[in-house]
Coordinates of C-alpha atoms in Angstrom, one line a residue:
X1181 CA -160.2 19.8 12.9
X1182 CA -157.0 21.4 14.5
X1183 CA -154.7 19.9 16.6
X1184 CA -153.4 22.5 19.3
X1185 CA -150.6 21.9 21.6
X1186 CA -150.6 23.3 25.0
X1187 CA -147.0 23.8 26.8
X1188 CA -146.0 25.5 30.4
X1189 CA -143.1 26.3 32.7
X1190 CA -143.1 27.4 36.2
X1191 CA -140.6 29.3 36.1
X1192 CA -138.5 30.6 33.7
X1193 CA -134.9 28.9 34.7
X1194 CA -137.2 25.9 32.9
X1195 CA -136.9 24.8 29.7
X1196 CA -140.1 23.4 28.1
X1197 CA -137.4 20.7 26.4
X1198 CA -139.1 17.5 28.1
X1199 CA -142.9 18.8 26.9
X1200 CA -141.4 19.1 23.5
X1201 CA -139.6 15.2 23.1
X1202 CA -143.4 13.9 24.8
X1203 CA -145.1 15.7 21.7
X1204 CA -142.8 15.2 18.7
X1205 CA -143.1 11.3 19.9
X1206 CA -146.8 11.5 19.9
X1207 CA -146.6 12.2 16.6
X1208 CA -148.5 14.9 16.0
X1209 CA -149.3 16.4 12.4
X1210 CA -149.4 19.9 12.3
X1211 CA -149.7 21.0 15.3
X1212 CA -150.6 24.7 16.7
X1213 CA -148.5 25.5 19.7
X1214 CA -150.0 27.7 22.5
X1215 CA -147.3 28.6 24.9
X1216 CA -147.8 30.1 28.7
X1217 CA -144.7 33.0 29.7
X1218 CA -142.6 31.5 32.1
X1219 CA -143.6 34.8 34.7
X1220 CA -147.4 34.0 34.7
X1221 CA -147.8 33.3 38.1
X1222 CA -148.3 29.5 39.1
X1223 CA -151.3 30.2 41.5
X1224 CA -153.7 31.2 38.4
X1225 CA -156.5 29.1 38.0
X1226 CA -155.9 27.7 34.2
X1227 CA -158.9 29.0 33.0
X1228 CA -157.5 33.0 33.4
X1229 CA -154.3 32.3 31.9
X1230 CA -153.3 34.2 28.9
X1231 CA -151.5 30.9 27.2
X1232 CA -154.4 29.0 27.8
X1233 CA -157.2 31.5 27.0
X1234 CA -156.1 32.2 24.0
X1235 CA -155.9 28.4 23.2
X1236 CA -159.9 28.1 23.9
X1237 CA -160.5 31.4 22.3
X1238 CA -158.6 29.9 18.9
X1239 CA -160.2 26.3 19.9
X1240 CA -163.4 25.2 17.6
X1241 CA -165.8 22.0 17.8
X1242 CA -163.8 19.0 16.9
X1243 CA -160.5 20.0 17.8
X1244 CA -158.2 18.2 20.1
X1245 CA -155.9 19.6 22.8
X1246 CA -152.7 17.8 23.3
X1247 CA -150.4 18.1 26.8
X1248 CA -147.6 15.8 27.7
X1249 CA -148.9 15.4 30.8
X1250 CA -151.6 16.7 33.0
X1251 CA -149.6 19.0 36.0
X1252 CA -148.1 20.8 33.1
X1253 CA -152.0 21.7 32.1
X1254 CA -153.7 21.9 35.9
X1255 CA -153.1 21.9 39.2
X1256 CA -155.4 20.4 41.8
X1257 CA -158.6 18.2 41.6
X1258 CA -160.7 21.3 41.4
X1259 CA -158.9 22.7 38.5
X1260 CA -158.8 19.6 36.7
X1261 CA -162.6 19.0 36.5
X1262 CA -163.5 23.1 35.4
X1263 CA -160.9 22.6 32.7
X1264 CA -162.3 19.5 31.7
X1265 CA -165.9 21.0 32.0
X1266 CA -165.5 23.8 29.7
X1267 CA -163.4 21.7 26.9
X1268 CA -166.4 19.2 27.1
X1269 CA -168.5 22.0 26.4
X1270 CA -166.8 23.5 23.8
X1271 CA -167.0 20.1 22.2
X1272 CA -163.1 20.1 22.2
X1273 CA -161.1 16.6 23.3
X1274 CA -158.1 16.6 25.4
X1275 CA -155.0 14.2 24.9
X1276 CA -152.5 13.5 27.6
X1277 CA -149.3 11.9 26.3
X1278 CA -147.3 10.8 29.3
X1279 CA -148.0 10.0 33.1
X1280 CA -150.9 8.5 34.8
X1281 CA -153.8 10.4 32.4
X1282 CA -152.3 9.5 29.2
X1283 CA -154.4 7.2 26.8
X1284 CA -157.4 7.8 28.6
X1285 CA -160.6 9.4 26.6
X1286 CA -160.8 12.3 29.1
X1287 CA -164.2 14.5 27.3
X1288 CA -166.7 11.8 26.5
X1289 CA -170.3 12.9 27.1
X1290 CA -173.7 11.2 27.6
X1291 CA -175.0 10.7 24.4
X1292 CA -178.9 11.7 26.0
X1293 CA -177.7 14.6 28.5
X1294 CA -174.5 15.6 26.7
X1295 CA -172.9 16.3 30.1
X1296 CA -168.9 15.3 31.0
X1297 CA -169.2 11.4 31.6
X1298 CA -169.7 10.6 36.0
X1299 CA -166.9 7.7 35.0
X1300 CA -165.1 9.8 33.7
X1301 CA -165.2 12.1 36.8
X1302 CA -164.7 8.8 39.2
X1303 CA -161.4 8.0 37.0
X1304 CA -159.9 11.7 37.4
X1305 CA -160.1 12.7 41.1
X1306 CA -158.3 10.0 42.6
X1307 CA -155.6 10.5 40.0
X1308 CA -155.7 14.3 40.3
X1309 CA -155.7 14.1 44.5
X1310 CA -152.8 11.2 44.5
X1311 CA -150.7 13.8 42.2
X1312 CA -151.3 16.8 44.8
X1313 CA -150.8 14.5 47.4
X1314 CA -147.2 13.7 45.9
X1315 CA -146.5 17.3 45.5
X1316 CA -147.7 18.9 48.8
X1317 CA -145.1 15.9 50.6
X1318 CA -142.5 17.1 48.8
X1319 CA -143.3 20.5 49.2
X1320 CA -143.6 19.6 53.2
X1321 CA -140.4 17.6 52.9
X1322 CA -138.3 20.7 51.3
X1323 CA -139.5 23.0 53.8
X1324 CA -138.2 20.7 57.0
X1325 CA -134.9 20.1 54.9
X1326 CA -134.4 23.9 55.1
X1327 CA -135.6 24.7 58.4
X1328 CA -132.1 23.0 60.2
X1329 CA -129.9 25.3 58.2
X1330 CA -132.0 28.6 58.7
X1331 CA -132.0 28.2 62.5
X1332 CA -128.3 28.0 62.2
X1333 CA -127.9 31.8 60.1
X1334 CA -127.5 29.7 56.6
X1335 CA -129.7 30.5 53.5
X1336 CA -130.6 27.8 51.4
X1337 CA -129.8 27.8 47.1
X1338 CA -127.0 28.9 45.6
X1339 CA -124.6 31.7 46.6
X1340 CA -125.2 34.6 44.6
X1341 CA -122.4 35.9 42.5
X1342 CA -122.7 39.1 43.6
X1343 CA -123.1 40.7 46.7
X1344 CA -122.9 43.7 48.8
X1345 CA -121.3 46.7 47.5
X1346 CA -120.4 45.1 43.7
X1347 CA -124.2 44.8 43.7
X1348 CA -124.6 48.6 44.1
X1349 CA -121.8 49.1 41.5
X1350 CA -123.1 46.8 39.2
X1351 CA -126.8 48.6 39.4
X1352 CA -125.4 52.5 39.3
X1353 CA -123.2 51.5 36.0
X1354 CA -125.9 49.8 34.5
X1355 CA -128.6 53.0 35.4
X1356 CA -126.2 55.1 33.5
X1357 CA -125.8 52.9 30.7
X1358 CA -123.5 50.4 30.7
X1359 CA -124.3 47.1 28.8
X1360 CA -125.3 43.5 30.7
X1361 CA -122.4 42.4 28.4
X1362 CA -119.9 44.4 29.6
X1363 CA -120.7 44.6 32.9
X1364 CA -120.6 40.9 33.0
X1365 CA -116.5 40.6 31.4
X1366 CA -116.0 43.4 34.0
X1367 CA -116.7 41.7 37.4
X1368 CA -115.9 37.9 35.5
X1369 CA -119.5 36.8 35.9
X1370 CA -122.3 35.4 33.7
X1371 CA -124.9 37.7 32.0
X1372 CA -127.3 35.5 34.1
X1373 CA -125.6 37.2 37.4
X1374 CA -125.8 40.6 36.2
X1375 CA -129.7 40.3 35.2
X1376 CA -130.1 39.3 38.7
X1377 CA -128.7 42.2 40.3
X1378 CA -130.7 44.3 38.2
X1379 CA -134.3 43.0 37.3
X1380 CA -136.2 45.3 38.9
X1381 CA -134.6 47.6 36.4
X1382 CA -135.0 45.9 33.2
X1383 CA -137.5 47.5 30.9
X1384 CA -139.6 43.8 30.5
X1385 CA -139.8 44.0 34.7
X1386 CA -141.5 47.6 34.3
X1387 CA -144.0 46.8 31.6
X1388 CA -144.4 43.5 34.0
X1389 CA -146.2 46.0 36.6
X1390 CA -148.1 47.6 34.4
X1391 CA -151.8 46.2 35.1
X1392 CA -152.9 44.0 32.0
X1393 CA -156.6 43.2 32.0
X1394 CA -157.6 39.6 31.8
X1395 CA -158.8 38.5 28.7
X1396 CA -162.6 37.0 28.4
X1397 CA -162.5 33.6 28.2
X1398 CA -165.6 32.0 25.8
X1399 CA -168.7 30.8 27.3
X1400 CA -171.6 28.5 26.3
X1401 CA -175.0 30.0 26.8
X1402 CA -178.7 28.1 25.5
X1403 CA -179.8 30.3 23.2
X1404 CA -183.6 29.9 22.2
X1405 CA -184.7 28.6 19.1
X1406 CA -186.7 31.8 18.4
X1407 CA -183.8 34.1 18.9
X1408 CA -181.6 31.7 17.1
X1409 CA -184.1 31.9 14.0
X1410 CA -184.2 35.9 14.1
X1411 CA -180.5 36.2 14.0
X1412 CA -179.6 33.8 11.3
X1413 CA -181.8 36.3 9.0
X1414 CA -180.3 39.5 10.8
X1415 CA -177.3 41.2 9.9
X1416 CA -174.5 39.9 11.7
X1417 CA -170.5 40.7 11.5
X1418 CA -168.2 37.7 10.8
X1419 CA -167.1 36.9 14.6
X1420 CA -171.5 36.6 15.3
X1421 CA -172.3 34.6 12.7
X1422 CA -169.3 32.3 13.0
X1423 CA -170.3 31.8 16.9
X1424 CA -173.9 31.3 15.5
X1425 CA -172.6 28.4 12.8
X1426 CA -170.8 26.7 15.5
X1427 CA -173.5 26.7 18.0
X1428 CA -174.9 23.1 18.8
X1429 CA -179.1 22.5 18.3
X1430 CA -180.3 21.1 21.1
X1431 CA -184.3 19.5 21.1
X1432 CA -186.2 20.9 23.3
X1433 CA -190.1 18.9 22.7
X1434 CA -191.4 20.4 19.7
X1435 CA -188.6 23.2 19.5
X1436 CA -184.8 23.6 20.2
X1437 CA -182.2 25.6 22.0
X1438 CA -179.1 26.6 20.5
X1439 CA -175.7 26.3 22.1
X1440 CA -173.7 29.5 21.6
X1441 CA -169.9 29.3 22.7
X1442 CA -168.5 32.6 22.9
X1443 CA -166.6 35.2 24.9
X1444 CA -169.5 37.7 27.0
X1445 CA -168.7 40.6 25.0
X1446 CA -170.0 38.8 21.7
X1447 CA -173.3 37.7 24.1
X1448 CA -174.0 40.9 24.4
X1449 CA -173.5 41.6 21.2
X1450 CA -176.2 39.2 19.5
X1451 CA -178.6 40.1 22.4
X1452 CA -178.4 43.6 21.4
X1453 CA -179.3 42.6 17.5
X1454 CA -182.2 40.9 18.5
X1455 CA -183.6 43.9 20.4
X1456 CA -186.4 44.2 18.1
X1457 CA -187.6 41.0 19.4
X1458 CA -188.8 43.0 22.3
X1459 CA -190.5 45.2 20.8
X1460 CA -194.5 46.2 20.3
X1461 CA -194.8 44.2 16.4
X1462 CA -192.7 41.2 18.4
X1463 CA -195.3 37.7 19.2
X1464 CA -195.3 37.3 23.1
X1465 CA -193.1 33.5 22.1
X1466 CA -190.6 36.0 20.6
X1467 CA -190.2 38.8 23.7
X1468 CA -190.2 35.2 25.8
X1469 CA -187.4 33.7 24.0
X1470 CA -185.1 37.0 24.5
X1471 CA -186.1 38.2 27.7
X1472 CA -184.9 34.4 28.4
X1473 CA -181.5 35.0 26.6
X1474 CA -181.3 38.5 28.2
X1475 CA -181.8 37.1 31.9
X1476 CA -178.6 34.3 30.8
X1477 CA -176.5 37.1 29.4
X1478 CA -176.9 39.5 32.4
X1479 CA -175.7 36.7 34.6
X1480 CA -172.1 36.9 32.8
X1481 CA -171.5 40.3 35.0
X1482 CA -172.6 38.5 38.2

């Protein structure tokens, strides 16, 4: 069981300094750090962030997520609830160190149903609105701070070191070659200033626009017993039958269903070994059981 730490900045003139004192006083032993860029854009729903997609892809049954406080994992009541959903069903905990979440047990299931506790739920939304609440007033404050100075011609923030035409010097020297370095000693600024001027021409900006495709984020499908059965005597690569050893058993009267957790493109992949179960030698309980797995997978594209 792996404990895997979970940090994020909004922007990146933060520093994840505070996140880091939280978790070295929580104490955590060996800890595996997942860590979100500071450009990945703040109006992401968590679940299609890289940082945090590649935590659940890594994360296994038993292991617990740690945060040092829950805004720096979600945003919004919504949010908070499908993050808490799908670590509930990937039979993973979650562990918030500091603010009004931390210490509270925030994955427990039913022991019957196995769904995310309705107490828990009841516990989490006031929290979660009373924390948006806080933030959209001082959002709403900021904005009527700033509104007095704009009608008078005045920008808010801080005066830019650079302006007007040593901007256009500073960006034609540095297009034909000059260092951040030494344009910085030349016009007595700070390498800070300079990037300014310039980041639409750094080469990390460019590969910036480049489209990057989203990665697949794992999901838990009920996999019939029958189908189950089949595979675990098919031939499977390691990535299948690891997704097929984690899976959880489920009763189902005289049989069971088998809880898969994995990313659609592995779906697909154990729906396609069990093809044969479709066939003419197949029992009609077998060409049931997959057409029933089939109709789950196809939804993924929906």
């Amino acid at each position: 069981m792996a404990d895997l730490v979970y940090k994020r900045v909004s922007t990146d003139q933060q520093s994840t300094a505070r996140q880091n004192l939280v978790l070295a006083e929580a104490g955590i032993d060996d800890p595996v750090a997942f860590e979100e860029e500071a450009r990945t854009s703040s109006r992401l729903h968590h679940l299609q962030r890289p940082g945090f997609g590649g935590l659940l892809t890594y994360a296994r049954p038993g292991d617990t997520v740690h945060n040092s406080e829950m805004f720096r994992l979600v945003r919004g009541t919504g949010h908070i609830l499908d993050v808490l959903d799908v670590l509930h069903r990937n039979q993973v905990a979650l562990r918030i160190h500091d603010g009004a979440f931390s210490g509270m047990d925030l994955t427990p299931r039913h022991p019957r149903t196995g769904e995310l506790l309705s107490t828990v739920k009841f516990r989490v939304q006031p929290l979660a609105a009373a924390g948006e609440l806080q933030r959209d007033l001082q959002r709403e404050l900021t904005y009527d701070g700033l509104r007095a100075p704009e009608a008078k011609g005045n920008k808010g923030g801080r005066r830019p070191a650079l302006a007007g035409e040593t901007v256009t010097d500073v960006r034609a020297a540095y297009l034909e070659g000059q260092s951040i370095a030494a344009l910085a000693r030349e016009h007595h600024v700070s390498c800070g200033a300079i990037r300014t001027a310039v980041t639409d021409l750094l080469p990390e900006h460019v590969a910036a626009d480049a489209p990057v495709p989203a990665p697949e984020l794992p999901i838990t499908l009920d996999m019939p017993g029958k189908v189950a059965d089949f595979l675990r005597t098919a031939e499977l690569d390691d990535a299948e039958r690891a997704a097929l050893n984690h899976g959880q058993a489920v009763r189902r009267g005289t049989g069971y269903t088998l809880r898969v957790t994995a990313v659609p493109a592995l779906h697909r992949q154990l729906l396609d070994r069990c093809q044969s179960l479709d066939g003419v030698g197949a029992i009609p309980a077998q060409r049931k059981a997959r057409r029933e797995y089939a109709n789950r997978v196809s939804d993924l594209d929906q």
